Short mmCIF file of C-alpha atoms in Angstrom, two decimals:
data_model
loop_
_atom_site.label_atom_id
_atom_site.label_comp_id
_atom_site.label_asym_id
_atom_site.label_seq_id
_atom_site.Cartn_x
_atom_site.Cartn_y
_atom_site.Cartn_z
CA MET A 1 0.37 0.23 -0.08
CA THR A 2 1.10 3.31 -0.22
CA GLU A 3 1.18 5.90 1.83
CA ALA A 4 -1.57 7.83 0.89
CA SER A 5 -4.39 4.69 1.43
CA ASN A 6 -2.16 4.06 4.48
CA LYS A 7 -3.30 7.21 6.02
CA ARG A 8 -6.39 7.21 4.12
CA LEU A 9 -7.11 4.20 6.22
CA ILE A 10 -5.71 5.81 9.95
CA GLY A 11 -8.01 8.85 9.70
CA ALA A 12 -10.98 6.16 8.50
CA ALA A 13 -10.75 4.52 11.47
CA ASN A 14 -9.57 8.12 14.00
CA GLN A 15 -13.08 8.50 13.05
CA ALA A 16 -14.83 5.64 13.43
CA VAL A 17 -13.08 5.62 17.11
CA ARG A 18 -14.44 9.21 17.75
CA GLN A 19 -18.19 8.89 16.39
CA ARG A 20 -18.33 5.07 18.77
CA ASN A 21 -17.49 6.76 21.74
CA TYR A 22 -19.75 9.76 20.75
CA ARG A 23 -22.56 7.25 20.94
CA ARG A 24 -21.54 6.06 23.48
CA ALA A 25 -21.27 9.17 25.94
CA ARG A 26 -24.43 9.61 24.08
CA ASP A 27 -26.03 7.22 25.20
CA ARG A 28 -24.87 6.68 28.71
CA ALA A 29 -25.74 10.56 29.47
CA LEU A 30 -29.15 9.41 27.95
CA VAL A 31 -29.59 7.22 30.51
CA ARG A 32 -28.53 8.60 33.22
CA LEU A 33 -30.96 11.52 32.07
CA ALA A 34 -33.90 9.01 31.93
CA HIS A 35 -33.56 7.96 35.44
CA LEU A 36 -33.03 11.39 36.96
CA TYR A 37 -35.97 12.57 35.03
CA PRO A 38 -37.99 9.19 34.38
CA ASP A 39 -41.24 11.33 34.30
CA THR A 40 -39.93 13.69 31.82
CA TYR A 41 -38.20 11.26 29.98
CA LYS A 42 -41.40 8.76 28.98
CA GLN A 43 -43.40 11.93 28.66
CA LEU A 44 -40.64 13.15 26.39
CA LEU A 45 -41.40 9.66 24.31
CA GLU A 46 -44.20 9.60 23.77
CA MET A 47 -44.50 13.16 22.89
CA GLU A 48 -42.25 11.26 20.24
CA LYS A 49 -43.78 8.36 19.45
CA LYS A 50 -46.90 10.14 18.00
CA THR A 51 -44.36 12.59 15.47
CA ASP A 52 -43.39 9.00 14.79
CA GLU A 53 -46.29 7.49 14.25
CA GLN A 54 -48.50 10.48 11.99
CA GLU A 55 -44.93 9.88 10.22
CA GLY A 56 -45.96 6.01 9.28
CA LYS A 57 -42.52 4.94 11.63
CA THR A 58 -43.66 1.92 14.25
CA TRP A 59 -42.94 1.91 18.01
CA LEU A 60 -42.52 -0.97 20.28
CA ASP A 61 -43.55 -0.86 23.31
CA LEU A 62 -41.98 2.02 25.70
CA ASP A 63 -43.14 -0.55 28.68
CA GLY A 64 -39.45 -2.64 27.90
CA ASN A 65 -41.76 -4.90 26.00
CA THR A 66 -38.63 -4.25 23.22
CA VAL A 67 -39.52 -7.66 20.50
CA PRO A 68 -41.88 -7.33 18.34
CA VAL A 69 -44.96 -9.58 17.78
CA VAL A 70 -43.65 -11.40 14.06
CA GLY A 71 -45.73 -12.64 11.22
CA VAL A 72 -45.28 -15.16 9.52
CA ARG A 73 -46.76 -16.07 6.25
CA ILE A 74 -47.81 -19.98 5.76
CA GLN A 75 -48.38 -20.78 1.97
CA THR A 76 -52.24 -21.83 1.92
CA ALA A 77 -53.94 -23.81 -1.91
CA GLY A 78 -54.80 -20.83 -2.85
CA GLY A 79 -51.08 -19.31 -3.23
CA ARG A 80 -52.34 -16.74 -0.41
CA GLY A 81 -49.96 -16.60 2.33
CA ALA A 82 -52.41 -15.98 5.85
CA PRO A 83 -49.97 -13.68 9.02
CA ALA A 84 -49.84 -15.45 12.18
CA THR A 85 -48.86 -14.14 14.75
CA LYS A 86 -45.90 -15.24 17.05
CA ALA A 87 -48.51 -17.11 19.78
CA ASN A 88 -49.57 -19.54 17.30
CA ILE A 89 -46.27 -20.20 15.22
CA HIS A 90 -44.56 -22.91 18.13
CA ARG A 91 -47.05 -25.18 17.84
CA THR A 92 -45.33 -28.15 17.00
CA LYS A 93 -42.94 -30.57 18.72
CA ASP A 94 -40.08 -29.76 17.43
CA GLU A 95 -38.21 -31.13 15.19
CA GLY A 96 -34.17 -30.18 14.98
CA ASN A 97 -32.56 -33.38 15.81
CA GLU A 98 -35.05 -35.65 15.01
CA GLY A 99 -32.90 -38.57 13.86
CA GLY A 100 -29.59 -37.03 14.09
CA GLU A 101 -25.80 -37.12 16.07
CA ALA A 102 -25.32 -35.33 18.90
#
């Protein structure tokens, strides 16, 4: 590699480290603010959620339910799939290692 490409790689690596450190510091500050002002934090989150929903963006539950309901399309005879919710996906016996060797 030439000296110019080495400088570019070093510069890109330094920029990535600075950006990562900034995001980490920002996330830590946000956590501290959320613990110091939990009611205000929830109000602001609700306002942001309403704004995003008006723009067509979806949110996960604010109460800590971070697993979204997964819709799965099941192929039917008509060629159209009916969405299945997470609750009824795993109704059959797990056959992942049926007859296999350990």
